[in-house]
Coordinates of N, CA, C and O and ligand atoms in Angstrom, one line a residue:
M15 N 97.4 -1.9 -18.7 CA 96.9 -1.5 -17.5 C 96.8 -0.2 -17.5 O 97.4 0.7 -17.8
L16 N 95.6 0.6 -16.9 CA 95.4 1.9 -17.2 C 96.5 2.6 -16.4 O 96.7 2.2 -15.0
D17 N 96.8 3.7 -16.9 CA 97.8 4.5 -16.0 C 96.9 5.7 -15.7 O 96.4 6.4 -15.9
E18 N 96.7 5.6 -14.2 CA 96.0 6.3 -13.3 C 96.6 7.7 -13.7 O 95.5 8.7 -13.5
K19 N 97.6 8.0 -13.5 CA 98.0 9.4 -13.5 C 97.9 9.9 -14.6 O 97.4 11.2 -14.9
A20 N 98.0 9.4 -15.9 CA 97.9 10.0 -17.1 C 96.3 10.3 -17.3 O 95.9 11.2 -17.9
K21 N 95.5 9.1 -17.0 CA 94.3 9.5 -17.0 C 93.4 10.6 -16.4 O 92.6 11.4 -16.7
K22 N 94.0 10.8 -15.2 CA 93.7 12.0 -14.3 C 94.1 13.2 -14.9 O 93.5 14.0 -15.2
T23 N 95.4 13.5 -15.3 CA 95.8 14.6 -16.1 C 94.9 14.7 -17.4 O 94.8 15.8 -17.4
I24 N 94.9 14.0 -18.2 CA 94.2 14.1 -19.4 C 92.6 14.2 -19.4 O 92.2 15.3 -19.9
L25 N 92.0 13.5 -18.7 CA 90.4 14.1 -18.4 C 90.2 15.3 -17.6 O 89.4 15.8 -18.0
R26 N 91.1 15.7 -16.8 CA 91.2 17.0 -16.5 C 91.1 18.1 -17.4 O 90.8 19.2 -16.9
K27 N 91.7 18.0 -18.6 CA 91.7 18.8 -19.7 C 90.3 19.1 -20.2 O 90.2 19.8 -21.4
I28 N 89.3 18.3 -20.0 CA 88.0 18.4 -20.5 C 87.5 19.8 -20.2 O 87.0 19.9 -18.9
P29 N 87.2 20.8 -21.1 CA 86.6 21.9 -20.7 C 85.1 21.9 -20.2 O 84.5 21.2 -20.5
H30 N 85.0 22.7 -18.9 CA 83.6 22.7 -18.5 C 83.4 24.0 -18.0 O 84.1 24.8 -17.7
G31 N 81.9 24.4 -18.2 CA 81.4 25.5 -17.6 C 81.0 25.3 -16.1 O 81.1 24.1 -15.5
L32 N 80.6 26.3 -15.2 CA 80.0 26.2 -14.0 C 78.7 26.8 -13.9 O 78.3 27.8 -14.4
Y33 N 77.7 26.0 -13.2 CA 76.3 26.4 -13.3 C 75.8 26.1 -11.7 O 76.5 25.1 -11.0
I34 N 74.6 26.6 -11.5 CA 73.9 26.4 -10.2 C 72.5 25.5 -10.6 O 71.8 25.9 -11.3
C35 N 72.7 23.9 -10.3 CA 71.6 23.3 -10.7 C 70.4 23.4 -9.6 O 70.8 23.0 -8.3
G36 N 69.5 24.0 -10.0 CA 68.3 24.1 -9.0 C 67.4 23.1 -9.1 O 66.9 22.7 -10.2
V37 N 66.9 22.5 -7.9 CA 66.1 21.3 -8.1 C 64.9 21.6 -7.0 O 65.2 22.1 -6.2
K38 N 63.9 20.6 -7.2 CA 63.0 20.7 -6.3 C 62.2 19.3 -6.1 O 62.4 18.4 -7.1
D39 N 61.5 19.2 -5.2 CA 61.0 17.8 -5.0 C 59.7 18.0 -3.9 O 59.9 18.2 -2.9
G40 N 58.7 18.1 -4.5 CA 57.4 18.7 -3.6 C 57.7 20.0 -3.5 O 57.8 20.9 -4.2
E41 N 57.3 20.3 -1.9 CA 57.7 21.6 -1.3 C 59.3 22.0 -1.1 O 59.6 23.0 -1.1
E42 N 59.9 21.0 -1.3 CA 61.4 21.0 -1.0 C 62.3 21.6 -2.1 O 62.0 21.3 -3.3
I43 N 63.2 22.5 -2.0 CA 64.1 23.1 -3.1 C 65.5 23.0 -2.4 O 65.8 23.0 -1.2
N44 N 66.2 22.9 -3.7 CA 67.8 23.0 -3.1 C 68.8 23.3 -4.5 O 68.0 23.6 -5.7
G45 N 69.8 23.6 -4.5 CA 70.8 23.9 -5.5 C 72.2 23.2 -5.3 O 72.7 23.3 -4.1
F46 N 72.7 23.1 -6.4 CA 74.3 22.4 -6.2 C 74.8 23.0 -7.5 O 74.4 23.2 -8.6
T47 N 76.4 23.2 -7.2 CA 77.2 23.4 -8.4 C 77.5 22.3 -9.1 O 77.7 21.0 -8.7
A48 N 77.3 22.6 -10.5 CA 77.2 21.4 -11.5 C 78.2 21.9 -12.6 O 78.5 23.1 -12.9
S49 N 78.8 20.6 -13.0 CA 79.9 21.1 -14.1 C 79.8 20.2 -15.4 O 80.3 20.4 -16.5
W50 N 79.1 19.0 -15.0 CA 79.4 18.0 -16.2 C 78.0 18.0 -16.9 O 77.0 17.3 -16.6
V51 N 78.0 19.2 -17.7 CA 76.8 19.4 -18.5 C 77.1 19.7 -19.9 O 78.2 20.3 -20.2
M52 N 76.3 19.2 -20.9 CA 76.6 19.4 -22.3 C 75.3 19.2 -23.2 O 74.4 18.5 -22.8
Q53 N 75.2 20.0 -24.2 CA 74.0 19.9 -25.2 C 74.4 18.5 -25.8 O 75.3 18.3 -26.3
T54 N 73.2 18.0 -26.3 CA 73.4 16.6 -26.9 C 72.3 16.6 -28.1 O 72.6 15.4 -28.9
S55 N 71.4 17.4 -28.4 CA 70.8 17.5 -29.2 C 70.0 18.9 -29.8 O 69.7 19.6 -28.6
F56 N 70.1 19.3 -31.2 CA 69.3 20.3 -31.6 C 67.9 20.1 -31.3 O 67.1 21.0 -30.9
Q57 N 67.4 19.1 -32.0 CA 65.7 19.1 -32.3 C 65.4 17.5 -31.7 O 65.7 16.6 -32.5
P58 N 64.9 17.4 -30.8 CA 64.5 18.1 -29.9 C 65.7 18.7 -28.9 O 66.7 18.0 -29.0
P59 N 65.6 20.0 -28.4 CA 66.8 20.6 -27.6 C 66.9 19.6 -26.4 O 66.2 19.7 -25.4
L60 N 68.2 18.8 -26.5 CA 68.3 18.0 -25.2 C 69.7 18.4 -24.5 O 70.7 19.0 -25.4
I61 N 70.0 18.1 -23.3 CA 71.1 18.4 -22.8 C 71.4 17.0 -21.8 O 70.6 16.4 -21.5
I62 N 72.8 16.9 -21.2 CA 72.8 16.1 -20.2 C 73.4 16.6 -19.2 O 74.0 17.5 -19.3
N63 N 72.9 16.0 -17.9 CA 73.6 16.6 -16.8 C 73.9 15.6 -15.7 O 72.9 14.8 -15.3
C64 N 75.1 15.3 -15.5 CA 75.6 14.3 -14.7 C 75.7 14.6 -13.4 O 76.5 15.5 -12.9
V65 N 74.9 13.8 -12.6 CA 74.7 14.2 -11.0 C 75.0 13.1 -10.2 O 74.6 11.7 -10.3
R66 N 76.0 13.3 -9.3 CA 76.3 12.4 -8.5 C 75.4 11.6 -7.4 O 74.6 12.3 -6.9
Q67 N 75.3 10.6 -7.1 CA 74.3 9.5 -6.6 C 74.4 9.7 -5.1 O 73.4 9.5 -5.0
D68 N 75.5 10.2 -4.8 CA 75.3 10.2 -3.1 C 74.9 11.7 -2.8 O 74.9 12.2 -1.7
S69 N 74.4 12.8 -3.8 CA 74.0 13.8 -3.4 C 72.6 14.0 -3.0 O 71.8 13.3 -3.5
G70 N 72.3 15.2 -2.2 CA 70.7 15.1 -1.7 C 69.9 15.6 -3.2 O 68.7 15.0 -3.4
S71 N 70.6 16.1 -4.1 CA 69.7 16.5 -5.1 C 69.5 15.5 -6.1 O 68.5 15.6 -6.9
H72 N 70.5 14.5 -6.2 CA 70.0 13.3 -7.2 C 69.1 12.7 -6.8 O 68.1 12.4 -7.7
E73 N 68.3 12.5 -5.5 CA 67.2 12.1 -5.3 C 66.2 13.0 -5.5 O 65.1 12.4 -5.9
M74 N 66.2 14.0 -5.4 CA 65.3 15.2 -5.7 C 65.0 15.1 -7.2 O 63.7 15.0 -7.8
I75 N 66.1 15.1 -8.1 CA 65.6 15.2 -9.6 C 65.0 13.7 -10.1 O 64.2 13.6 -10.8
K76 N 65.4 12.6 -9.3 CA 65.1 11.2 -9.6 C 63.3 11.5 -9.3 O 62.6 10.7 -10.3
N77 N 63.0 11.9 -8.2 CA 61.7 11.9 -8.0 C 60.8 13.1 -8.9 O 59.6 12.7 -9.3
S78 N 61.5 14.2 -9.1 CA 60.6 15.1 -9.6 C 60.6 15.3 -11.2 O 59.7 15.7 -11.8
G79 N 61.7 14.5 -11.8 CA 62.1 14.6 -13.1 C 62.5 16.1 -13.9 O 62.4 16.2 -15.1
V80 N 62.7 17.0 -12.8 CA 63.0 18.2 -13.5 C 64.3 19.0 -12.6 O 64.5 18.6 -11.5
F81 N 64.7 19.8 -13.6 CA 65.9 20.7 -12.9 C 66.1 21.9 -13.6 O 65.4 22.3 -14.7
A82 N 66.8 23.0 -13.0 CA 67.0 24.2 -13.8 C 68.4 24.7 -13.8 O 69.0 24.5 -12.7
L83 N 69.1 25.0 -14.8 CA 70.4 25.3 -14.5 C 70.5 26.9 -15.0 O 70.3 27.4 -16.0
S84 N 71.2 27.6 -13.7 CA 71.5 28.9 -14.0 C 73.1 29.1 -14.2 O 74.0 28.5 -13.8
F85 N 73.3 29.9 -15.3 CA 74.6 30.2 -15.9 C 75.3 31.1 -15.1 O 75.0 32.1 -15.1
L86 N 76.6 30.7 -14.4 CA 77.2 31.7 -13.7 C 78.2 32.6 -14.9 O 78.8 32.0 -15.7
D87 N 78.4 34.0 -14.3 CA 79.4 34.6 -15.1 C 80.8 34.5 -14.7 O 81.1 33.9 -13.5
S88 N 81.8 35.0 -15.5 CA 83.2 34.7 -15.1 C 83.5 35.1 -13.7 O 84.7 34.9 -13.2
E89 N 82.7 36.1 -13.2 CA 83.2 36.7 -11.8 C 82.4 36.0 -10.6 O 82.7 36.7 -9.5
Q90 N 81.7 34.9 -10.9 CA 80.8 34.5 -9.8 C 81.4 33.0 -9.3 O 80.6 32.3 -8.9
K91 N 82.7 33.0 -9.0 CA 83.2 31.8 -8.5 C 82.8 31.7 -7.1 O 82.6 30.7 -6.4
D92 N 82.6 32.8 -6.5 CA 81.9 32.9 -5.0 C 80.6 32.4 -4.8 O 80.2 31.6 -4.0
V93 N 79.6 32.5 -5.9 CA 78.5 31.9 -6.0 C 78.8 30.2 -6.2 O 77.9 29.5 -5.3
A94 N 79.6 29.7 -6.8 CA 79.7 28.4 -7.3 C 80.2 27.9 -5.8 O 79.9 26.7 -5.4
A95 N 81.1 28.6 -5.1 CA 81.5 28.1 -3.8 C 80.4 28.0 -2.7 O 80.6 27.2 -2.0
Q96 N 79.6 28.8 -2.8 CA 78.2 28.8 -1.9 C 77.5 27.5 -2.1 O 76.8 26.9 -1.2
F97 N 77.6 26.7 -3.6 CA 76.6 25.8 -3.6 C 77.2 24.3 -3.7 O 76.6 23.4 -4.2
F98 N 78.6 24.3 -3.4 CA 79.2 22.8 -3.6 C 79.3 22.0 -2.3 O 79.8 21.0 -2.3
K99 N 78.6 22.4 -1.2 CA 78.5 21.6 -0.1 C 77.3 21.2 0.0 O 76.3 21.8 -0.4
P100 N 77.2 19.9 0.7 CA 76.0 19.3 0.7 C 74.8 20.0 1.5 O 75.2 20.4 2.5
Q101 N 73.7 20.0 1.2 CA 72.7 20.5 2.0 C 72.5 19.9 3.3 O 72.2 20.4 4.4
R102 N 72.5 18.5 3.7 CA 72.5 17.9 4.7 C 73.5 18.4 5.6 O 73.6 18.0 6.8
R103 N 74.6 18.8 5.3 CA 75.7 19.3 6.1 C 75.5 21.0 6.4 O 75.7 21.3 7.6
V104 N 75.1 21.6 5.4 CA 75.2 23.3 5.6 C 73.7 23.9 5.7 O 73.8 24.9 5.8
G105 N 72.8 23.0 5.4 CA 71.5 23.6 5.6 C 71.0 24.3 4.3 O 71.6 23.8 3.1
N106 N 70.0 25.0 4.5 CA 69.5 25.7 3.2 C 70.4 26.7 2.4 O 70.8 27.9 2.6
K107 N 71.1 26.2 1.2 CA 72.1 27.1 0.5 C 71.5 28.3 -0.3 O 72.2 29.2 -0.7
L108 N 70.3 28.2 0.0 CA 69.5 29.4 -1.1 C 69.0 30.2 -0.2 O 68.4 31.4 -0.7
A109 N 69.4 30.5 1.0 CA 68.9 31.5 2.2 C 69.2 32.6 1.7 O 68.8 33.6 2.0
D110 N 70.7 32.7 1.2 CA 71.3 34.2 1.1 C 71.6 34.7 -0.3 O 72.3 35.5 -0.6
V111 N 70.8 33.9 -1.3 CA 70.7 34.5 -2.8 C 69.4 34.5 -3.2 O 68.6 33.8 -2.8
E112 N 69.4 35.6 -4.2 CA 68.0 35.8 -4.6 C 67.8 35.1 -5.8 O 68.5 34.7 -6.4
F113 N 66.7 34.3 -5.5 CA 66.3 33.4 -6.9 C 64.7 33.4 -7.0 O 64.2 33.9 -6.1
Y114 N 64.3 32.8 -8.0 CA 62.8 32.8 -8.2 C 62.5 31.5 -8.8 O 63.2 30.6 -9.4
S115 N 61.1 31.0 -8.8 CA 60.9 29.5 -9.5 C 60.5 29.6 -10.7 O 60.0 30.5 -11.2
G116 N 61.4 28.9 -11.6 CA 60.7 28.8 -13.0 C 59.4 28.4 -13.4 O 59.0 27.6 -12.6
E117 N 59.0 29.1 -14.4 CA 57.7 28.9 -14.7 C 57.4 27.5 -15.1 O 56.1 27.2 -14.9
E118 N 58.4 26.9 -16.0 CA 57.9 25.5 -16.2 C 58.2 24.5 -15.4 O 57.5 23.3 -15.3
T119 N 59.0 24.5 -14.5 CA 59.4 23.6 -13.5 C 59.3 23.7 -12.1 O 59.2 22.9 -11.2
G120 N 59.2 25.1 -12.1 CA 59.1 25.5 -10.4 C 60.5 25.4 -9.7 O 60.6 25.6 -8.4
C121 N 61.8 25.0 -10.3 CA 62.9 24.7 -9.7 C 63.5 26.3 -9.6 O 63.3 27.2 -10.2
P122 N 64.2 26.3 -8.5 CA 65.0 27.8 -8.2 C 65.8 28.0 -9.6 O 66.7 27.2 -9.8
I123 N 65.9 29.4 -9.8 CA 66.8 30.0 -10.7 C 67.3 31.3 -9.9 O 66.5 32.1 -9.5
I124 N 68.7 31.0 -10.3 CA 69.5 32.2 -9.4 C 69.4 33.6 -10.1 O 69.6 33.4 -11.4
K125 N 68.7 34.7 -9.6 CA 68.6 35.9 -10.3 C 69.6 36.3 -11.0 O 69.7 36.9 -12.0
D126 N 70.7 36.7 -10.1 CA 71.9 37.4 -10.7 C 73.0 36.3 -11.5 O 74.0 36.1 -10.9
T127 N 72.5 35.8 -12.4 CA 73.2 35.0 -13.3 C 73.1 35.3 -14.7 O 72.2 36.3 -15.0
L128 N 73.8 34.8 -15.8 CA 73.4 35.3 -17.4 C 72.2 34.6 -17.9 O 71.8 35.4 -18.6
G129 N 71.6 33.7 -17.2 CA 70.5 33.2 -17.7 C 70.2 31.8 -17.1 O 71.0 31.4 -16.5
Y130 N 69.3 31.1 -17.8 CA 69.1 29.8 -17.4 C 68.4 29.0 -18.5 O 67.7 29.4 -19.4
V131 N 68.6 27.5 -18.1 CA 67.5 26.6 -18.8 C 66.6 25.7 -18.0 O 67.1 25.4 -17.0
E132 N 65.5 25.6 -18.3 CA 64.7 24.8 -17.4 C 64.6 23.5 -18.2 O 64.1 23.3 -19.5
C133 N 64.4 22.2 -17.5 CA 64.7 21.0 -18.1 C 64.0 19.8 -17.6 O 63.8 19.8 -16.3
Q134 N 63.4 19.3 -18.4 CA 62.5 17.9 -18.1 C 63.2 16.6 -18.4 O 63.7 16.6 -19.6
V135 N 63.6 15.9 -17.5 CA 64.3 14.4 -17.4 C 63.4 13.7 -18.5 O 62.2 13.2 -18.2
V136 N 64.2 13.0 -19.6 CA 63.5 12.1 -20.5 C 64.2 10.8 -20.4 O 63.4 9.7 -20.9
E137 N 65.3 10.8 -19.9 CA 66.0 9.4 -19.7 C 67.0 9.6 -19.0 O 67.6 10.7 -18.5
S138 N 67.3 8.6 -18.2 CA 68.5 8.7 -16.9 C 69.4 7.2 -17.3 O 69.0 6.2 -17.4
V139 N 70.6 7.4 -17.2 CA 71.4 6.3 -17.1 C 72.2 6.1 -16.1 O 73.2 7.1 -15.7
M140 N 72.0 5.0 -15.4 CA 72.8 5.1 -14.1 C 74.0 4.2 -14.0 O 74.1 2.9 -14.0
K141 N 75.0 4.6 -14.3 CA 76.3 3.9 -14.4 C 77.3 4.7 -13.7 O 77.7 5.8 -13.7
G142 N 78.2 3.9 -13.0 CA 79.1 4.5 -12.0 C 78.6 5.4 -11.0 O 77.6 5.0 -10.7
D143 N 79.3 6.5 -10.5 CA 78.8 7.1 -9.5 C 78.0 8.4 -9.7 O 77.7 9.1 -8.9
H144 N 78.0 8.8 -11.1 CA 77.0 9.9 -11.4 C 76.0 9.0 -12.3 O 76.1 8.3 -13.1
T145 N 74.8 9.8 -12.3 CA 73.7 9.3 -13.3 C 73.5 10.5 -14.1 O 73.6 11.7 -13.9
I146 N 73.7 9.9 -15.7 CA 73.5 10.9 -16.5 C 72.0 11.3 -16.7 O 71.2 10.3 -17.4
F147 N 71.4 12.5 -16.5 CA 70.0 12.7 -16.8 C 70.1 13.5 -18.0 O 70.7 14.4 -18.2
V148 N 69.4 12.7 -19.0 CA 69.0 13.4 -20.5 C 67.8 14.2 -19.9 O 67.0 13.5 -19.6
A149 N 68.2 15.4 -20.7 CA 66.7 16.4 -20.5 C 66.4 17.3 -21.7 O 67.4 17.7 -22.1
E150 N 65.1 17.3 -21.7 CA 64.6 18.3 -22.6 C 64.8 19.9 -22.0 O 64.2 19.7 -21.1
V151 N 65.2 20.6 -22.8 CA 65.0 22.1 -22.5 C 63.6 22.5 -22.7 O 63.2 22.8 -24.1
I152 N 63.0 22.7 -21.7 CA 61.4 23.2 -22.0 C 61.2 24.6 -21.7 O 60.1 25.2 -21.7
G153 N 62.3 25.4 -21.2 CA 62.2 27.0 -20.8 C 63.6 27.4 -20.8 O 64.7 26.6 -20.5
A154 N 63.8 28.6 -21.3 CA 64.9 29.4 -21.2 C 64.9 30.7 -21.0 O 63.9 31.6 -21.4
G155 N 65.9 31.5 -20.6 CA 65.8 33.0 -20.5 C 67.2 33.6 -20.2 O 68.1 32.8 -19.8
V156 N 67.4 34.6 -20.7 CA 68.7 35.5 -20.7 C 68.3 36.6 -19.7 O 67.5 37.3 -19.7
H157 N 69.4 36.7 -18.7 CA 69.4 37.7 -17.7 C 70.0 38.9 -18.2 O 69.7 40.1 -18.0
R158 N 71.4 38.8 -18.6 CA 72.2 39.7 -18.9 C 73.4 39.3 -19.9 O 73.3 38.1 -20.0
E159 N 74.2 39.9 -20.6 CA 75.2 39.7 -21.2 C 76.4 39.3 -20.4 O 76.3 39.7 -19.0
G160 N 77.3 38.8 -20.9 CA 78.7 38.4 -20.2 C 79.1 36.9 -20.6 O 78.6 36.4 -21.3
S161 N 80.5 36.7 -20.0 CA 80.9 35.3 -20.4 C 81.0 34.5 -19.2 O 80.7 34.7 -18.1
A162 N 80.7 33.2 -19.5 CA 80.6 32.1 -18.7 C 81.6 31.9 -17.8 O 82.8 31.9 -18.3
L163 N 81.5 31.3 -16.4 CA 82.5 31.1 -15.7 C 82.9 29.7 -16.1 O 82.3 28.6 -16.2
L164 N 84.3 29.5 -16.2 CA 84.8 28.1 -16.6 C 85.5 27.6 -15.5 O 86.5 28.1 -14.8
L165 N 85.5 26.0 -15.4 CA 86.0 25.4 -14.4 C 87.6 25.7 -14.3 O 88.2 26.0 -13.3
E166 N 88.1 25.8 -15.6 CA 89.7 26.0 -15.5 C 90.2 27.1 -14.7 O 91.2 27.2 -14.5
T167 N 89.4 28.1 -14.8 CA 89.7 29.6 -14.5 C 89.7 29.6 -12.9 O 90.2 30.5 -12.2
T168 N 89.1 28.6 -12.3 CA 88.9 28.8 -10.8 C 90.1 28.2 -10.1 O 90.0 28.4 -9.0
G169 N 90.6 27.3 -10.8 CA 91.8 26.5 -10.1 C 91.1 25.2 -9.2 O 92.0 24.5 -8.6
W170 N 90.0 25.1 -9.4 CA 89.1 23.8 -8.8 C 89.4 22.8 -9.7 O 89.6 23.0 -11.0
Q171 N 89.2 21.4 -9.2 CA 89.1 20.4 -10.2 C 88.1 19.5 -9.9 O 87.4 19.3 -8.9
Y172 N 87.4 19.3 -11.0 CA 86.2 18.2 -10.9 C 86.3 17.2 -12.0 O 85.8 17.5 -13.0
G173 N 86.7 16.1 -11.8 CA 87.2 15.4 -12.8 C 88.5 14.5 -12.9 O 89.2 14.9 -11.9
G174 N 88.8 13.6 -13.4 CA 89.9 12.8 -13.7 C 89.9 11.6 -13.0 O 90.7 10.8 -13.1
Ligands
LIG17 C1 84.0 22.6 -9.3 C2 83.0 21.5 -8.9 C3 82.2 21.1 -9.9 C4 81.1 20.3 -9.5 N1 80.2 19.4 -10.6 C5 79.5 18.5 -10.0 C6 78.8 17.9 -11.3 O1 78.8 18.2 -12.4 N2 77.9 17.1 -10.8 C7 77.3 16.7 -9.7 O2 76.5 15.8 -9.3 N3 78.0 17.5 -8.5 C8 79.2 18.2 -9.0 N4 79.8 18.8 -7.7 C9 79.7 18.4 -6.6 C10 78.5 19.0 -5.9 O3 78.2 20.4 -6.1 C11 78.3 18.6 -4.6 O4 78.1 17.0 -4.4 C12 77.0 19.3 -3.6 O5 77.5 19.0 -2.0 C13 75.7 18.7 -3.8 O6 74.9 19.3 -3.1 P1 73.4 18.5 -2.2 O7 73.8 17.3 -1.5 O8 72.8 19.8 -1.5 O9 72.6 18.1 -3.4 C14 80.9 19.6 -8.0 C15 81.8 20.3 -7.2 C16 82.5 21.2 -7.5 C17 83.3 21.9 -6.4

């Protein structure tokens, strides 16, 4: 039988970065705090982004097939906190941050971050409560130097 406590403790040791995933669907835009992200291919450049199926952004990515990840720096826990509540509850999360639309996808990119990738979904795997969006990196940019914000340093948990 699965040891629930051990599963939670050990899975929470998987290291994660923190990102703002910018999404769009037609004229609508949104963003959410994401952590279950990793690179999965050099050529073509692929990443996976695992998105919870009950979020507003999930529907938007499913419809548009695009998203952009803005990479937070180690001092930007406050920005991550601005984006982890659902839009349907808190309204426009992008109202108080400077952002611009990505050239390739039109998805919102947060200006004051380390940089970004713009992604086009090429496959999706709907298993469990998150969908794994496999996406090709079709645009990228560096805003500034710095080290990435790591989930571990925030004291928050997402996983287990
Ligand atoms: C530390 C942290 C990490 C998170 N990582 C993810 C993630 O990898 N994927 C995801 O779908 N949601 C993740 N979330 C949850 C979303 O940020 C949350 O569901 C958000 O409210 C979705 O917003 P939306 O409904 O406006 O799209 C995370 C939340 C926190 C606090």
